[in-house]
């Protein structure tokens, strides 16, 4: 089945530094990738949607200058948390959709998530 | 916007059936999904139902959809300890960016 690889799985960084998270589709071309943030004991909050080769569309309340998303190829999207602060500590999950947009197949293939801790 | 609600917690004994409920507000939802999340992991698709269906069964899983009441349920028969996880229902928006809206998640605890 379709596989999405997300790295790193866990990262600890100091306040003020930037962190890059990678999301790769391993066996399909991801025309659309989604980035979610999950707070403890809460649901997933969609942060942004990115289509290959175009700028990401951010959800209301998400700072585009803080959470930089790049979707330069059909197999790779990156999320960079710039000037990270402790309140950015969270679980970030990417998901990807391939060219087959029929939603009765899995609409999204998920990465395993990245646990970010900012000290 | 769309809103998807679930109860936060469910505890059942091993071997019993579990029923996880979900309500949603978007009447134009075309597909509704159930995802499973184990600790520290991403989401795994369990099953889905199309909006013109009332029921779907897949091995131990049964999904019931009441479109009039916008109510979705997931029944897990013969619940096992390996079923302990957080379960998210999600509705699919067929327009716009075709994004998926997730419910608040139900933590299922299976007691041996």
Short mmCIF file of C-alpha atoms in Angstrom, two decimals:
data_model
loop_
_atom_site.label_atom_id
_atom_site.label_comp_id
_atom_site.label_asym_id
_atom_site.label_seq_id
_atom_site.Cartn_x
_atom_site.Cartn_y
_atom_site.Cartn_z
CA UNK A 1 0.00 0.00 0.00
CA UNK A 2 0.91 3.65 -0.18
CA UNK A 3 3.58 4.70 2.28
CA UNK A 4 4.39 8.12 3.63
CA UNK A 5 7.68 8.52 5.46
CA UNK A 6 8.08 11.37 7.91
CA UNK A 7 11.38 12.40 9.49
CA UNK A 8 12.52 12.95 12.10
CA UNK A 9 10.19 11.06 14.40
CA UNK A 10 11.35 13.02 17.39
CA UNK A 11 13.35 16.24 17.75
CA UNK A 12 14.37 18.41 20.66
CA UNK A 13 15.63 21.89 19.91
CA UNK A 14 16.49 25.07 21.74
CA UNK A 15 14.22 28.08 21.69
CA UNK A 16 15.00 30.39 18.78
CA UNK A 17 16.32 27.73 16.43
CA UNK A 18 14.58 26.39 13.32
CA UNK A 19 13.53 22.81 12.71
CA UNK A 20 12.77 21.12 9.39
CA UNK A 21 10.42 18.17 9.12
CA UNK A 22 10.33 16.09 5.94
CA UNK A 23 7.41 14.19 4.49
CA UNK A 24 8.04 11.80 1.60
CA UNK A 25 5.68 9.67 -0.40
CA UNK A 26 7.62 6.51 -1.12
CA UNK A 27 5.62 4.70 -3.76
CA UNK A 28 3.25 7.24 -5.24
CA UNK A 29 3.25 10.81 -6.47
CA UNK A 30 1.69 13.11 -3.90
CA UNK A 31 -0.04 15.92 -5.71
CA UNK A 32 -1.36 17.33 -2.45
CA UNK A 33 0.14 17.21 1.01
CA UNK A 34 -1.44 18.28 4.27
CA UNK A 35 0.24 19.27 7.49
CA UNK A 36 -1.56 18.73 10.78
CA UNK A 37 -0.73 19.64 14.33
CA UNK A 38 -2.00 17.59 17.22
CA UNK A 39 -2.05 18.90 20.78
CA UNK A 40 -2.06 16.43 23.67
CA UNK A 41 -5.37 14.63 23.99
CA UNK A 42 -6.83 16.65 21.15
CA UNK A 43 -7.77 16.13 17.56
CA UNK A 44 -5.77 17.02 14.51
CA UNK A 45 -5.74 20.63 13.44
CA UNK A 46 -5.12 21.23 9.77
CA UNK A 47 -2.35 23.78 9.40
CA UNK A 48 -1.91 24.02 5.67
CA UNK A 49 -2.45 22.37 2.32
CA UNK A 50 0.23 22.32 -0.30
CA UNK A 51 0.02 21.39 -3.95
CA UNK A 52 3.17 20.50 -5.82
CA UNK A 53 4.79 23.51 -7.39
CA UNK A 54 2.53 26.12 -5.83
CA UNK A 55 2.37 28.05 -2.60
CA UNK A 56 0.79 26.45 0.40
CA UNK A 57 -2.65 27.48 1.57
CA UNK A 58 -2.70 28.12 5.28
CA UNK A 59 -5.66 27.71 7.60
CA UNK A 60 -6.89 30.69 9.52
CA UNK A 61 -4.74 31.46 12.53
CA UNK A 62 -1.64 29.66 11.27
CA UNK A 63 1.35 31.94 10.79
CA UNK A 64 2.78 31.34 7.33
CA UNK A 65 6.05 33.06 8.19
CA UNK A 66 6.54 30.80 11.17
CA UNK A 67 5.55 27.53 9.56
CA UNK A 68 7.22 27.45 6.17
CA UNK A 69 5.98 24.77 3.82
CA UNK A 70 7.73 23.72 0.67
CA UNK A 71 6.34 21.17 -1.78
CA UNK A 72 8.96 21.29 -4.48
CA UNK A 73 8.48 17.81 -5.87
CA UNK A 74 5.76 15.19 -6.18
CA UNK A 75 7.36 13.09 -3.47
CA UNK A 76 8.60 15.58 -0.90
CA UNK A 77 7.12 18.29 1.26
CA UNK A 78 8.88 20.02 4.13
CA UNK A 79 7.62 21.96 7.12
CA UNK A 80 10.09 24.32 8.75
CA UNK A 81 9.26 25.71 12.15
CA UNK A 82 11.22 28.94 12.28
CA UNK A 83 12.45 30.55 15.50
CA UNK A 84 10.79 27.83 17.51
CA UNK A 85 9.41 28.55 20.97
CA UNK A 86 8.20 26.22 23.70
CA UNK A 87 4.57 26.81 22.67
CA UNK A 88 5.41 25.25 19.29
CA UNK A 89 6.06 21.95 21.04
CA UNK A 90 3.57 19.52 19.58
CA UNK A 91 3.02 16.45 17.44
CA UNK A 92 3.13 17.30 13.74
CA UNK A 93 1.70 14.87 11.20
CA UNK A 94 1.84 15.05 7.43
CA UNK A 95 -0.46 13.32 5.00
CA UNK A 96 -0.45 12.96 1.27
CA UNK A 97 -2.90 12.31 -1.52
CA UNK A 98 -1.94 10.86 -4.87
CA UNK A 99 -3.17 11.56 -8.35
CA UNK A 100 -6.09 9.21 -7.87
CA UNK A 101 -8.52 11.59 -6.23
CA UNK A 102 -11.28 9.06 -5.80
CA UNK A 103 -12.11 9.50 -2.15
CA UNK A 104 -13.35 5.99 -1.61
CA UNK A 105 -9.77 4.93 -1.63
CA UNK A 106 -7.97 6.25 1.40
CA UNK A 107 -8.17 9.97 0.90
CA UNK A 108 -5.01 10.47 2.86
CA UNK A 109 -1.92 8.47 3.60
CA UNK A 110 -0.34 9.51 6.87
CA UNK A 111 3.21 9.78 8.07
CA UNK A 112 4.00 8.55 11.56
CA UNK A 113 4.38 12.05 12.94
CA UNK A 114 7.13 14.14 14.48
CA UNK A 115 7.24 14.92 18.18
CA UNK A 116 8.79 18.40 18.51
CA UNK A 117 9.97 19.59 21.90
CA UNK A 118 11.33 23.11 22.20
CA UNK A 119 13.31 23.80 25.36
CA UNK B 1 -17.49 25.48 9.02
CA UNK B 2 -17.65 21.77 9.48
CA UNK B 3 -17.83 20.36 12.98
CA UNK B 4 -17.31 16.75 14.00
CA UNK B 5 -17.90 15.65 17.59
CA UNK B 6 -17.09 12.49 19.51
CA UNK B 7 -17.16 11.40 23.11
CA UNK B 8 -13.67 11.54 24.59
CA UNK B 9 -13.35 8.19 26.32
CA UNK B 10 -14.72 4.65 26.24
CA UNK B 11 -13.75 1.73 28.41
CA UNK B 12 -14.79 -1.86 27.63
CA UNK B 13 -13.82 -5.35 28.76
CA UNK B 14 -11.92 -7.63 26.44
CA UNK B 15 -14.32 -9.73 24.39
CA UNK B 16 -17.19 -7.24 24.64
CA UNK B 17 -18.35 -5.03 21.80
CA UNK B 18 -17.31 -1.38 21.61
CA UNK B 19 -19.45 1.32 20.05
CA UNK B 20 -17.87 4.66 19.26
CA UNK B 21 -20.19 7.47 18.22
CA UNK B 22 -19.69 10.55 16.09
CA UNK B 23 -21.88 13.44 15.00
CA UNK B 24 -21.17 15.84 12.19
CA UNK B 25 -22.72 18.99 10.81
CA UNK B 26 -21.79 19.13 7.12
CA UNK B 27 -24.76 17.79 5.21
CA UNK B 28 -22.78 17.71 1.98
CA UNK B 29 -20.28 15.16 3.29
CA UNK B 30 -19.79 12.48 0.69
CA UNK B 31 -17.62 10.06 2.65
CA UNK B 32 -17.15 9.42 6.32
CA UNK B 33 -14.13 7.62 7.70
CA UNK B 34 -12.83 5.96 10.81
CA UNK B 35 -9.13 6.23 11.62
CA UNK B 36 -7.14 4.58 14.40
CA UNK B 37 -4.17 6.19 16.11
CA UNK B 38 -1.87 4.23 18.38
CA UNK B 39 0.39 6.12 20.81
CA UNK B 40 3.07 8.18 19.08
CA UNK B 41 1.97 7.10 15.63
CA UNK B 42 0.18 8.57 12.67
CA UNK B 43 -3.31 7.62 11.59
CA UNK B 44 -4.38 4.34 10.09
CA UNK B 45 -7.51 4.15 7.97
CA UNK B 46 -9.86 1.48 9.36
CA UNK B 47 -12.91 1.81 7.19
CA UNK B 48 -15.13 4.29 5.40
CA UNK B 49 -18.73 4.65 4.31
CA UNK B 50 -20.28 6.49 1.42
CA UNK B 51 -23.08 8.86 2.30
CA UNK B 52 -25.73 6.89 0.42
CA UNK B 53 -25.08 3.80 2.53
CA UNK B 54 -26.65 2.98 5.88
CA UNK B 55 -24.33 0.24 7.03
CA UNK B 56 -21.05 -1.33 6.16
CA UNK B 57 -19.46 -4.38 7.75
CA UNK B 58 -15.82 -5.35 7.47
CA UNK B 59 -14.79 -8.33 9.62
CA UNK B 60 -15.08 -7.15 13.25
CA UNK B 61 -15.98 -3.60 12.26
CA UNK B 62 -19.50 -2.36 11.56
CA UNK B 63 -20.20 1.22 10.55
CA UNK B 64 -23.70 2.64 10.84
CA UNK B 65 -24.70 5.93 9.26
CA UNK B 66 -27.85 7.89 10.05
CA UNK B 67 -27.68 10.65 7.51
CA UNK B 68 -30.86 12.32 8.73
CA UNK B 69 -29.43 12.75 12.22
CA UNK B 70 -25.84 13.16 10.94
CA UNK B 71 -24.75 10.38 13.24
CA UNK B 72 -22.02 7.85 12.56
CA UNK B 73 -20.99 4.92 14.73
CA UNK B 74 -18.25 2.32 14.72
CA UNK B 75 -18.88 -1.02 16.38
CA UNK B 76 -15.93 -3.27 17.14
CA UNK B 77 -16.99 -6.83 17.89
CA UNK B 78 -14.99 -9.03 20.28
CA UNK B 79 -12.79 -6.11 21.34
CA UNK B 80 -9.16 -7.04 21.96
CA UNK B 81 -6.42 -5.31 23.96
CA UNK B 82 -4.74 -4.45 20.67
CA UNK B 83 -7.77 -2.33 19.84
CA UNK B 84 -6.81 0.13 22.57
CA UNK B 85 -6.12 3.39 20.74
CA UNK B 86 -7.68 6.70 19.81
CA UNK B 87 -10.35 6.52 17.14
CA UNK B 88 -11.12 9.47 14.93
CA UNK B 89 -14.11 9.85 12.69
CA UNK B 90 -13.65 12.17 9.75
CA UNK B 91 -15.81 13.66 7.07
CA UNK B 92 -14.69 14.40 3.56
CA UNK B 93 -15.40 17.69 1.88
CA UNK B 94 -15.83 17.04 -1.84
CA UNK B 95 -15.42 20.68 -2.80
CA UNK B 96 -12.68 23.24 -2.49
CA UNK B 97 -9.38 21.71 -1.42
CA UNK B 98 -11.08 18.44 -0.64
CA UNK B 99 -9.82 18.43 2.89
CA UNK B 100 -10.77 16.01 5.60
CA UNK B 101 -12.20 17.29 8.89
CA UNK B 102 -11.47 15.14 11.91
CA UNK B 103 -13.50 14.60 15.02
CA UNK B 104 -12.15 15.16 18.49
CA UNK B 105 -11.13 11.53 18.90
CA UNK B 106 -12.33 8.82 21.30
CA UNK B 107 -9.82 7.04 23.45
CA UNK B 108 -10.75 3.37 23.71
CA UNK B 109 -9.41 1.49 26.70
CA UNK B 110 -9.77 -2.28 26.65
CA UNK B 111 -9.60 -3.93 30.06
CA UNK B 112 -8.20 -7.48 30.05
#
